[in-house]
């Protein structure tokens, strides 16, 4: 099976702009989670989507939003970019198995730089 | 609620020496526990996981971890470090709900 793919891999934006990142999960996975990774804060959970519905949300401002499509692909959007939004954004997909616990499979990430 | 504490943000070992990365968790329900590894400019890769059953879990690349409920620990070990083990390691816990909680990570340096 193909792994989790994220596009684009690198992105440079200017303060005040908006950005959309894309994530294609592993085939058959219906859950997609997004994380922000920075040197100072580590991995921080943004939100999770399952069957096109947001199931969990982390503690991020409303400028961060996401959605999931019927084919499980997901996008996240950041509006009014700030310098502090510079980070590696990771997407993870999972297929929940009650017996085995839930493994998350990560994509390579999108490196966003805000100038 | 769940949380993870990784003791030591940086660990250095000599090539061939034992690797020990520490992880303690807090969980109000039986936890699922995971170790992930991240190489530079890459995403996270699952090393191993504990769900139920045997408390000693073996993973990829010679790593293993032991779930100790009494100590709320899930430390990662490898008998002999290799240069290719140099990376960032993350411990994570999940349980009850659907959310993962990650530790702050431990950067492993292997000295030749």
Short mmCIF file of C-alpha atoms in Angstrom, two decimals:
data_model
loop_
_atom_site.label_atom_id
_atom_site.label_comp_id
_atom_site.label_asym_id
_atom_site.label_seq_id
_atom_site.Cartn_x
_atom_site.Cartn_y
_atom_site.Cartn_z
CA UNK A 1 0.00 0.00 0.00
CA UNK A 2 1.14 3.50 -0.65
CA UNK A 3 1.93 5.51 2.45
CA UNK A 4 0.52 8.80 3.62
CA UNK A 5 1.31 11.57 1.18
CA UNK A 6 1.39 15.27 1.89
CA UNK A 7 1.60 18.14 -0.54
CA UNK A 8 3.37 20.39 -0.89
CA UNK A 9 6.51 19.32 0.97
CA UNK A 10 7.83 22.85 1.34
CA UNK A 11 6.06 26.16 1.35
CA UNK A 12 7.07 29.76 1.94
CA UNK A 13 4.38 32.32 2.69
CA UNK A 14 4.20 35.89 3.88
CA UNK A 15 2.54 37.10 7.07
CA UNK A 16 -1.14 37.71 6.57
CA UNK A 17 -1.52 35.23 3.74
CA UNK A 18 -3.43 32.00 3.97
CA UNK A 19 -2.28 28.50 3.15
CA UNK A 20 -3.87 25.14 2.39
CA UNK A 21 -2.07 21.86 3.00
CA UNK A 22 -3.20 18.51 1.65
CA UNK A 23 -3.00 14.98 2.99
CA UNK A 24 -3.90 11.70 1.33
CA UNK A 25 -4.21 8.84 3.84
CA UNK A 26 -3.35 5.22 3.35
CA UNK A 27 -6.02 3.46 1.33
CA UNK A 28 -8.75 2.18 3.64
CA UNK A 29 -7.90 4.51 6.50
CA UNK A 30 -10.76 6.76 7.45
CA UNK A 31 -9.18 8.80 10.20
CA UNK A 32 -6.82 11.67 9.53
CA UNK A 33 -5.09 13.68 12.23
CA UNK A 34 -3.01 16.82 11.89
CA UNK A 35 -0.11 17.89 14.09
CA UNK A 36 2.10 20.94 14.29
CA UNK A 37 5.73 20.28 15.14
CA UNK A 38 8.06 23.05 16.27
CA UNK A 39 11.40 22.91 18.11
CA UNK A 40 9.98 24.72 21.11
CA UNK A 41 6.57 23.07 21.47
CA UNK A 42 7.16 19.61 20.10
CA UNK A 43 4.24 17.76 18.53
CA UNK A 44 0.95 19.46 19.10
CA UNK A 45 -2.37 17.98 18.05
CA UNK A 46 -4.46 20.18 15.77
CA UNK A 47 -7.51 18.11 14.91
CA UNK A 48 -8.76 14.75 13.76
CA UNK A 49 -11.29 13.93 11.07
CA UNK A 50 -13.19 10.71 10.67
CA UNK A 51 -15.72 10.10 7.90
CA UNK A 52 -15.75 13.80 7.00
CA UNK A 53 -16.49 14.88 10.59
CA UNK A 54 -14.16 16.61 12.98
CA UNK A 55 -13.91 14.23 15.92
CA UNK A 56 -11.31 15.92 18.11
CA UNK A 57 -9.75 19.33 18.22
CA UNK A 58 -6.63 20.62 19.90
CA UNK A 59 -6.04 23.97 21.49
CA UNK A 60 -5.37 26.12 18.43
CA UNK A 61 -7.00 29.39 17.35
CA UNK A 62 -9.80 29.45 14.84
CA UNK A 63 -7.35 30.49 12.11
CA UNK A 64 -6.55 26.79 11.88
CA UNK A 65 -9.25 24.77 10.20
CA UNK A 66 -9.59 21.56 8.30
CA UNK A 67 -11.89 19.34 6.39
CA UNK A 68 -12.10 15.83 5.07
CA UNK A 69 -13.55 14.68 1.80
CA UNK A 70 -15.56 11.57 1.03
CA UNK A 71 -12.43 9.80 -0.22
CA UNK A 72 -10.81 10.48 3.20
CA UNK A 73 -8.35 12.99 1.80
CA UNK A 74 -7.97 15.92 4.12
CA UNK A 75 -6.93 19.53 3.90
CA UNK A 76 -5.97 21.97 6.58
CA UNK A 77 -6.09 25.70 6.17
CA UNK A 78 -4.35 28.44 8.09
CA UNK A 79 -5.60 31.96 7.54
CA UNK A 80 -3.87 35.21 8.38
CA UNK A 81 -0.49 33.59 8.79
CA UNK A 82 1.78 34.65 11.63
CA UNK A 83 5.52 34.16 11.99
CA UNK A 84 4.85 31.66 14.77
CA UNK A 85 2.99 29.41 12.36
CA UNK A 86 6.30 28.39 10.83
CA UNK A 87 6.50 24.68 11.54
CA UNK A 88 6.45 21.18 10.17
CA UNK A 89 2.84 20.11 9.71
CA UNK A 90 2.36 16.39 9.94
CA UNK A 91 -0.60 14.36 8.85
CA UNK A 92 -1.31 10.89 10.20
CA UNK A 93 -3.86 8.34 9.12
CA UNK A 94 -5.20 5.41 11.06
CA UNK A 95 -7.56 2.48 10.91
CA UNK A 96 -8.97 1.76 14.30
CA UNK A 97 -8.87 -1.79 15.47
CA UNK A 98 -10.38 -2.31 18.90
CA UNK A 99 -8.17 -5.27 19.65
CA UNK A 100 -4.91 -3.79 18.50
CA UNK A 101 -5.23 -0.22 19.50
CA UNK A 102 -4.88 2.51 17.04
CA UNK A 103 -1.66 2.96 15.10
CA UNK A 104 -1.03 6.22 13.37
CA UNK A 105 0.92 6.30 10.14
CA UNK A 106 2.60 9.59 9.41
CA UNK A 107 3.31 11.39 6.21
CA UNK A 108 6.61 13.19 5.55
CA UNK A 109 5.17 16.53 6.52
CA UNK A 110 4.87 19.97 4.96
CA UNK A 111 7.52 22.45 6.03
CA UNK A 112 5.84 25.87 6.22
CA UNK A 113 7.96 28.96 6.54
CA UNK A 114 6.26 32.29 7.19
CA UNK A 115 8.30 35.42 6.46
CA UNK B 1 -6.74 12.19 30.78
CA UNK B 2 -3.48 10.97 29.30
CA UNK B 3 -0.01 12.44 29.20
CA UNK B 4 3.55 11.36 28.51
CA UNK B 5 6.84 12.46 30.02
CA UNK B 6 10.12 11.68 28.33
CA UNK B 7 13.07 12.08 30.65
CA UNK B 8 16.08 13.56 28.92
CA UNK B 9 15.66 15.65 25.81
CA UNK B 10 19.12 14.62 24.63
CA UNK B 11 20.85 11.28 25.09
CA UNK B 12 24.32 10.37 23.84
CA UNK B 13 25.68 6.85 23.66
CA UNK B 14 28.75 5.28 22.13
CA UNK B 15 28.36 2.99 19.17
CA UNK B 16 27.79 -0.53 20.49
CA UNK B 17 26.55 0.66 23.89
CA UNK B 18 23.12 0.13 25.40
CA UNK B 19 20.41 2.57 24.39
CA UNK B 20 17.87 3.48 27.08
CA UNK B 21 15.22 6.12 26.42
CA UNK B 22 12.80 6.78 29.23
CA UNK B 23 9.06 7.29 29.01
CA UNK B 24 6.52 7.61 31.79
CA UNK B 25 2.84 7.94 31.13
CA UNK B 26 -0.28 8.98 32.90
CA UNK B 27 -3.58 7.45 31.93
CA UNK B 28 -6.95 7.07 33.63
CA UNK B 29 -7.76 4.07 31.41
CA UNK B 30 -5.72 1.10 30.21
CA UNK B 31 -3.31 2.72 27.78
CA UNK B 32 -2.07 1.95 24.36
CA UNK B 33 1.60 2.94 24.24
CA UNK B 34 3.80 3.65 21.25
CA UNK B 35 7.34 4.59 20.33
CA UNK B 36 7.99 6.48 17.12
CA UNK B 37 11.26 7.51 15.50
CA UNK B 38 11.80 10.57 13.34
CA UNK B 39 14.78 11.04 11.06
CA UNK B 40 15.68 14.53 9.81
CA UNK B 41 13.17 16.01 7.38
CA UNK B 42 10.90 13.01 7.63
CA UNK B 43 7.67 12.06 9.33
CA UNK B 44 7.34 9.73 12.28
CA UNK B 45 7.80 6.00 11.86
CA UNK B 46 6.29 3.48 14.26
CA UNK B 47 8.95 1.50 16.13
CA UNK B 48 6.72 -0.58 18.36
CA UNK B 49 3.48 -0.54 20.30
CA UNK B 50 1.91 -2.04 23.40
CA UNK B 51 -1.80 -2.77 23.45
CA UNK B 52 -2.55 -5.81 25.60
CA UNK B 53 -0.85 -9.08 26.46
CA UNK B 54 2.90 -9.52 26.70
CA UNK B 55 4.50 -6.61 28.47
CA UNK B 56 7.80 -6.92 26.62
CA UNK B 57 7.29 -5.62 23.12
CA UNK B 58 9.75 -6.08 20.30
CA UNK B 59 9.91 -3.62 17.46
CA UNK B 60 11.86 -2.88 14.35
CA UNK B 61 15.62 -2.28 14.13
CA UNK B 62 16.34 -4.26 17.30
CA UNK B 63 14.41 -2.01 19.66
CA UNK B 64 12.18 -3.25 22.44
CA UNK B 65 10.18 -1.74 25.28
CA UNK B 66 8.68 -3.05 28.47
CA UNK B 67 5.33 -1.96 29.82
CA UNK B 68 5.49 -1.67 33.62
CA UNK B 69 2.12 -0.77 34.99
CA UNK B 70 3.35 -0.41 38.58
CA UNK B 71 5.90 2.16 37.46
CA UNK B 72 3.71 3.68 34.71
CA UNK B 73 6.71 3.36 32.43
CA UNK B 74 7.40 2.25 28.88
CA UNK B 75 11.14 2.65 28.42
CA UNK B 76 12.75 1.94 25.04
CA UNK B 77 15.95 -0.08 24.85
CA UNK B 78 18.37 -1.46 22.32
CA UNK B 79 21.32 -3.63 23.39
CA UNK B 80 23.84 -2.18 20.94
CA UNK B 81 23.60 1.26 19.38
CA UNK B 82 24.32 1.76 15.71
CA UNK B 83 25.19 5.00 13.98
CA UNK B 84 21.95 4.75 12.02
CA UNK B 85 19.97 4.94 15.29
CA UNK B 86 20.72 8.63 15.61
CA UNK B 87 17.31 10.30 15.41
CA UNK B 88 14.51 11.84 17.46
CA UNK B 89 12.36 9.40 19.43
CA UNK B 90 8.83 10.04 20.61
CA UNK B 91 6.76 8.15 23.13
CA UNK B 92 2.98 8.38 22.80
CA UNK B 93 -0.08 7.23 24.70
CA UNK B 94 -3.62 6.68 23.54
CA UNK B 95 -6.55 5.36 25.46
CA UNK B 96 -10.27 5.73 25.91
CA UNK B 97 -10.74 8.37 23.27
CA UNK B 98 -9.16 8.68 19.89
CA UNK B 99 -6.47 11.21 20.59
CA UNK B 100 -2.74 10.57 20.78
CA UNK B 101 -0.60 12.36 23.32
CA UNK B 102 3.08 12.64 22.45
CA UNK B 103 6.05 13.29 24.65
CA UNK B 104 8.42 16.12 23.85
CA UNK B 105 10.90 13.78 22.26
CA UNK B 106 14.43 12.57 22.96
CA UNK B 107 17.23 13.26 20.54
CA UNK B 108 19.62 10.32 20.38
CA UNK B 109 23.23 10.91 19.36
CA UNK B 110 25.49 7.95 18.65
CA UNK B 111 29.19 8.59 19.11
CA UNK B 112 31.53 6.57 16.90
#
